[in-house]
Tab-separated table of C-alpha atoms and ligand atoms in Angstrom:
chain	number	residue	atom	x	y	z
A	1	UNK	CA	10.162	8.405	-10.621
A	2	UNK	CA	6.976	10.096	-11.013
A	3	UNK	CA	4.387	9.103	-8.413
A	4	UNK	CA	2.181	7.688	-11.281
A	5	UNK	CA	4.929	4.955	-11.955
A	6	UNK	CA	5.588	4.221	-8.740
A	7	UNK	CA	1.673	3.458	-8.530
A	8	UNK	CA	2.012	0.880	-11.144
A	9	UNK	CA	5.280	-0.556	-10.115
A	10	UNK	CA	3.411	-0.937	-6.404
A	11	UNK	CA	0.906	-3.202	-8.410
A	12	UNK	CA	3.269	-5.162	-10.644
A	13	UNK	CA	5.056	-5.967	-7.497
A	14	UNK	CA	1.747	-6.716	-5.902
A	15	UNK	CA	2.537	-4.455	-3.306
A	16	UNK	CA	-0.497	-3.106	-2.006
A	17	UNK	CA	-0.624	1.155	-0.352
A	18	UNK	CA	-2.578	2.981	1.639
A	19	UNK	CA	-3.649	6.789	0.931
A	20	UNK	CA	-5.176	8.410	3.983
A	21	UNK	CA	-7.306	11.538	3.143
A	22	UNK	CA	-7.526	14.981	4.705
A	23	UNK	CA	-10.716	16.928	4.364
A	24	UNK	CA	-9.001	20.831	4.453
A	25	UNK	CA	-12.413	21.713	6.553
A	26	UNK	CA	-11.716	19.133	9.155
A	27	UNK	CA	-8.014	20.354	10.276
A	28	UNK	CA	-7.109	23.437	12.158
A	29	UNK	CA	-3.837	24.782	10.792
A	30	UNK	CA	-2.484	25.108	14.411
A	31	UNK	CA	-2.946	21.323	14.905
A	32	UNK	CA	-0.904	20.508	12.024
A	33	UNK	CA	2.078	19.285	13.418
A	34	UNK	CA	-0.004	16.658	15.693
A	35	UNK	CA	-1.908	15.978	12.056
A	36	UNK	CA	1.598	15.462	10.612
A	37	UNK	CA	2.698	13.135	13.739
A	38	UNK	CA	-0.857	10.665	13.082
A	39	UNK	CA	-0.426	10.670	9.352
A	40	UNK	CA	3.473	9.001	9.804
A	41	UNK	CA	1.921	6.848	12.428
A	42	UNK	CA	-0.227	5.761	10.016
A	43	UNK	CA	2.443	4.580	7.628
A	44	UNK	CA	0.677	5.897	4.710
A	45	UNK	CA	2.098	5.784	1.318
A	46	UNK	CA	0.296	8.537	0.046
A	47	UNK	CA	-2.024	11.508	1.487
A	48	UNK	CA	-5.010	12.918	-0.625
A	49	UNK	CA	-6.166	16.276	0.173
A	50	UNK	CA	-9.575	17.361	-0.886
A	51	UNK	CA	-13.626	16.955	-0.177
A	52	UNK	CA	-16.988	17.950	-2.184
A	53	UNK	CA	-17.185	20.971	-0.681
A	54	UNK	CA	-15.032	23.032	1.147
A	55	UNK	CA	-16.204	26.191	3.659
A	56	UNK	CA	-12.367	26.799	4.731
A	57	UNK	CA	-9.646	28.522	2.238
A	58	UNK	CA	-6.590	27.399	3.976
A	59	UNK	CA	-5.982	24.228	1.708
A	60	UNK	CA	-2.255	25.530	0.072
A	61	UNK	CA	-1.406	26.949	3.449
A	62	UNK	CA	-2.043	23.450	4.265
A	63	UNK	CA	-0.411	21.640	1.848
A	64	UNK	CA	2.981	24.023	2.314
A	65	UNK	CA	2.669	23.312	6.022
A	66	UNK	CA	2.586	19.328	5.872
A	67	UNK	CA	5.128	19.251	3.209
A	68	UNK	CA	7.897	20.253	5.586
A	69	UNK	CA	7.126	17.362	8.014
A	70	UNK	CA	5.686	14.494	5.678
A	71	UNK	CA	8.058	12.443	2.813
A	72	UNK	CA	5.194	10.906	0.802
A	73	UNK	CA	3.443	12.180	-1.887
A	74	UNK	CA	0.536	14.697	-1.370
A	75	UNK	CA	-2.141	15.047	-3.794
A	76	UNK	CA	-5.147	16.822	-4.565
A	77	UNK	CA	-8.240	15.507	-4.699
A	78	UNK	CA	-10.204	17.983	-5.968
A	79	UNK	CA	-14.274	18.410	-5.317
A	80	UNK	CA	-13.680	21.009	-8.340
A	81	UNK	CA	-11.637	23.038	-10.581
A	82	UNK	CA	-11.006	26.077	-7.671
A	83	UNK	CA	-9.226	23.038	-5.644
A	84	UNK	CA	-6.557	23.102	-7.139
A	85	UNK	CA	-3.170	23.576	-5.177
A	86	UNK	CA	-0.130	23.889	-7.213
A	87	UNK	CA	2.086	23.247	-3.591
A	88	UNK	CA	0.637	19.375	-3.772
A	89	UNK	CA	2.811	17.078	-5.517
A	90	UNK	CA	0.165	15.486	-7.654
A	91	UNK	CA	-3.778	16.122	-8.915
A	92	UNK	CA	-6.170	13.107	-9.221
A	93	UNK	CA	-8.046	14.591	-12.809
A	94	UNK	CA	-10.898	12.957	-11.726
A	95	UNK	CA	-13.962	12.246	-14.423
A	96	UNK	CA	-17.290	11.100	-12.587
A	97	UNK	CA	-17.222	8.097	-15.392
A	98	UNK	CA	-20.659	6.442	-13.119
A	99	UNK	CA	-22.350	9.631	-13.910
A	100	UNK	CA	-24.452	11.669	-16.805
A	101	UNK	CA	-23.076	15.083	-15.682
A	102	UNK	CA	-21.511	16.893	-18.217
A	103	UNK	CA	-19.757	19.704	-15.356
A	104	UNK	CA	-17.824	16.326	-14.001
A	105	UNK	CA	-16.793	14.857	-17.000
A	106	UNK	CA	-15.180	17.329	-19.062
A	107	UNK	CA	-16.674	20.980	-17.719
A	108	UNK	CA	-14.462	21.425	-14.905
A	109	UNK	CA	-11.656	19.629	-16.509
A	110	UNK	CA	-11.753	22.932	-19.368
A	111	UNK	CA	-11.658	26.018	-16.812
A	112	UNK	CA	-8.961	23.857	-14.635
A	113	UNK	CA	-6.355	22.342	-17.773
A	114	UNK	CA	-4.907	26.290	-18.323
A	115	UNK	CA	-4.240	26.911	-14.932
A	116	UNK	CA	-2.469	23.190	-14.523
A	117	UNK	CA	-0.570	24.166	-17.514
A	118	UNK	CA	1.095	26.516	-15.415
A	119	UNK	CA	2.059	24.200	-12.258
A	120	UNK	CA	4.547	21.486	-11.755
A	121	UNK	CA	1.434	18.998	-10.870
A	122	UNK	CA	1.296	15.413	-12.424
A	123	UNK	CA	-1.889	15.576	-13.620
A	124	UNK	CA	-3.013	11.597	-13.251
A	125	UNK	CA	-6.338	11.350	-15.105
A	126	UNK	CA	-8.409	9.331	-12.874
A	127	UNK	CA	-12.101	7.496	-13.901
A	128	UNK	CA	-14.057	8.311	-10.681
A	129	UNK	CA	-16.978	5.979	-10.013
A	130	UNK	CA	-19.769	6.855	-7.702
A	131	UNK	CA	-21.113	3.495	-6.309
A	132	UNK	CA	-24.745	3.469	-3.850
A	133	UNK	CA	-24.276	2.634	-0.424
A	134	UNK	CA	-28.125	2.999	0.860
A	135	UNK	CA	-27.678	6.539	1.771
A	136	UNK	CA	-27.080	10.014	0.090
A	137	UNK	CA	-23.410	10.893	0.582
A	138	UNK	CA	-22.729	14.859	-0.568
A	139	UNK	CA	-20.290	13.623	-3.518
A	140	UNK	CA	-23.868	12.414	-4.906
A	141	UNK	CA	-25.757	15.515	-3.686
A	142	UNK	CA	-22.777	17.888	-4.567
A	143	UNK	CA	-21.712	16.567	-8.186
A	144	UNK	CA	-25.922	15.853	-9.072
A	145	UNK	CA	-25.078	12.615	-10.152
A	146	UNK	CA	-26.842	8.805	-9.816
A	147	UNK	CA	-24.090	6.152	-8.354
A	148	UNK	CA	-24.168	2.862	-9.699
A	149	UNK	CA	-26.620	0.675	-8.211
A	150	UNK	CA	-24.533	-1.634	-5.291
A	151	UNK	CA	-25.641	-5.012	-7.057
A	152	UNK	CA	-24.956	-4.051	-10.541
A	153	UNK	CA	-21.252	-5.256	-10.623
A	154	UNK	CA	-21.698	-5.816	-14.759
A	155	UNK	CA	-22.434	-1.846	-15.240
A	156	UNK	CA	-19.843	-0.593	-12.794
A	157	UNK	CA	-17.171	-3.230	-15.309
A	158	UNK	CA	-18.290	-2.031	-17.932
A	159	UNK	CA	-17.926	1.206	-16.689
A	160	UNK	CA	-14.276	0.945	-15.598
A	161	UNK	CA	-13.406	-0.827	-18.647
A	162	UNK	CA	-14.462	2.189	-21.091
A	163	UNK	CA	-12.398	4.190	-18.646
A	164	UNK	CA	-9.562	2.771	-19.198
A	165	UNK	CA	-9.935	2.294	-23.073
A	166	UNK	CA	-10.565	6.378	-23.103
A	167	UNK	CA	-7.311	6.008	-21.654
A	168	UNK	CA	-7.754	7.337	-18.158
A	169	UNK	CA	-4.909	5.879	-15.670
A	170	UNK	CA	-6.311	4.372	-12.759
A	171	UNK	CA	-9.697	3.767	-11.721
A	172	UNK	CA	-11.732	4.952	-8.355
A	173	UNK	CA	-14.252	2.977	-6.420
A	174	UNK	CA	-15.779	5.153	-4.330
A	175	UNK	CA	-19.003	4.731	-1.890
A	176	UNK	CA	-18.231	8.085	-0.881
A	177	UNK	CA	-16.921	10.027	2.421
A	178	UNK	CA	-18.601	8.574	5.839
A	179	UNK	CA	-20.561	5.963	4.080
A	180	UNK	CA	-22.591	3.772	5.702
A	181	UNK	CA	-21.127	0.777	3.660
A	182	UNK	CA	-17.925	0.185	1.399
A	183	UNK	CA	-18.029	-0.608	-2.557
A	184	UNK	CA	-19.105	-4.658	-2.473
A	185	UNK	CA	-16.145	-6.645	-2.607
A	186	UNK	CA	-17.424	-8.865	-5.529
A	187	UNK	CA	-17.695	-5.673	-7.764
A	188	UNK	CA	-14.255	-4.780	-6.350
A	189	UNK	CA	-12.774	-8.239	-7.240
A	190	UNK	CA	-14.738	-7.759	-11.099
A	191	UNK	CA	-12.955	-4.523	-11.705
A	192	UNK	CA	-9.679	-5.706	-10.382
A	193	UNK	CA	-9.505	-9.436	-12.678
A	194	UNK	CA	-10.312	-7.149	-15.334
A	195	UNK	CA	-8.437	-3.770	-15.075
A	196	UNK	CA	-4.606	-3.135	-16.231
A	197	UNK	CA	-4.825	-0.170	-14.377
A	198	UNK	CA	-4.253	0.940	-11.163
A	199	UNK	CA	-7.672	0.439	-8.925
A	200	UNK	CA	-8.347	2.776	-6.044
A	201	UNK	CA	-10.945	1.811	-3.452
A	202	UNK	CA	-12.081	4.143	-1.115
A	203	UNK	CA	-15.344	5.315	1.177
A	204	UNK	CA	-16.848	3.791	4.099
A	205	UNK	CA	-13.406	1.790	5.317
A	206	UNK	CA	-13.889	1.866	9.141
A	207	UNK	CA	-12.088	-1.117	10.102
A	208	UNK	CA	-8.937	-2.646	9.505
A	209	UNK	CA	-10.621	-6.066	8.711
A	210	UNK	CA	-12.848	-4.280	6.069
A	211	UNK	CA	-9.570	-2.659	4.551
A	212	UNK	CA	-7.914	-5.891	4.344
A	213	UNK	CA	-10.410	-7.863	2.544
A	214	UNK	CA	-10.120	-4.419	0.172
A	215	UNK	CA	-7.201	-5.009	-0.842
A	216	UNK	CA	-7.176	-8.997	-0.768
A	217	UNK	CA	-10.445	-8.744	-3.221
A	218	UNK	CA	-7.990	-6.660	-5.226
A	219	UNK	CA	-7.581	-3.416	-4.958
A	220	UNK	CA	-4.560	-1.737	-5.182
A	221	UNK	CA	-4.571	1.398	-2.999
A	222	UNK	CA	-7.275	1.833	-0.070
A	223	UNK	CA	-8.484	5.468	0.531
A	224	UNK	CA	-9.209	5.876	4.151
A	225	UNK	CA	-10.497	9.155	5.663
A	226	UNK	CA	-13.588	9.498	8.206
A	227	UNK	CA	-11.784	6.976	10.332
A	228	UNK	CA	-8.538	8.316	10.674
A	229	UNK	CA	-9.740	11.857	11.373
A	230	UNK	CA	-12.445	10.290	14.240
A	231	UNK	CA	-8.741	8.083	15.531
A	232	UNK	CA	-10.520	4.249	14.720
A	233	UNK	CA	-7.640	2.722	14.268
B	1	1GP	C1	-13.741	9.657	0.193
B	1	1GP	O1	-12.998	7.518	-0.255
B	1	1GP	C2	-12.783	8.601	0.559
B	1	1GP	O2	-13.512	10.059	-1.123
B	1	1GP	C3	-12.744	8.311	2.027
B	1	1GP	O3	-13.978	7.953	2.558
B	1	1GP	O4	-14.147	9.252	4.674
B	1	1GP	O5	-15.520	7.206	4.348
B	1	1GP	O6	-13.069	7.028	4.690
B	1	1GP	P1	-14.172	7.845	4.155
């Protein structure tokens, strides 16, 4: 089964996952086994690897490494097209849908297809959605892009929706890495009465209460990063 349809079986059976994500910058390669150890703890169905900008060049090292220790899925997240690993399992093909920026919607999409064309990736195109939480995260500095205002739930639908009827597979919510708060839950709870799709929710999730009412508002995988590297909970 390919880990796409496993994501949609997960949300016909209303089964709801968690995807912890690993910024490559934040982990030392020697620590990787004690990485490995918190991520089963964690009993996370899938791991994303990626960030907006990476310093370090050790992300397929990295992905080889945790493969040998870890059962579920890896994918790449990528910030951009040199991201790509083709030791991950899987590539979110993300398109910044909230934004006007040509580079994230189809730009690094061209210099990236040809060398996916020679991987065994699933490619999972993926409508990315940049949504404000009060403070500049670097996904907004990084990708030069406006997020969708918090209280406009009606643009960020309408939004999603023309995602999914360009045919893009699931949808991401993002507030962005470390943000100060997560996407709105009545925005989250538009999207999800109105999305077929798979809807990813991620950014700003530093409590387990705040991930729950995630995922009861709808959402169908939680992305949860800056408080599983800092050891929240
Ligand atoms: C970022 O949604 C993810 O793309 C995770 O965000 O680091 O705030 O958990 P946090």
């Amino acid at each position: 089964m390919s880990i796409y349809q496993r994501i949609v079986r997960q949300k016909q059976n209303h089964q709801k996952s968690l995807a912890l994500l690993l910024d490559p910058d934040k982990v030392a390669i020697e620590d990787l086994n004690k990485w490995a150890k918190k991520i089963k703890n964690a009993q996370a169905d899938y791991l994303f690897i990626g960030g907006s900008l990476l310093k370090k060049d050790h992300t397929n090292k990295l992905i080889k490494k945790l493969k040998k220790h870890l059962d579920i899925p890896i994918i790449s997240f990528p910030g951009n097209a040199q991201q790509i690993s083709k030791h991950a399992d899987g590539l979110l093909f993300l398109s910044l849908i909230s934004g006007r920026n040509p580079d994230f919607l189809i730009g690094n999409h061209v210099v990236a297809a040809p060398l996916l064309k020679q991987t065994n990736l699933e490619v999972i195109p993926t409508g990315y959605m940049l949504i404000e939480n009060g403070h500049t995260t670097s996904v907004e500095y990084i990708s030069n892009t406006k997020p969708i205002p918090r209280n406009k739930k009606d643009i960020a639908l309408a939004t999603a929706l023309a995602g999914e009827m360009l045919g893009l597979k699931m949808i991401y919510l993002e507030a962005g890495s470390g943000a100060k708060a997560h996407v709105p839950l009545e925005m989250i709870q538009s999207l999800a009465e109105n999305l077929h799709i798979p809807l990813i929710v991620g950014g700003g999730i530093r409590t387990k209460k705040h991930m729950l009412q995630i995922l009861n508002a709808g959402a169908d995988i939680v992305v949860v990063g800056t408080a599983f590297e800092e050891n929240n909970w």
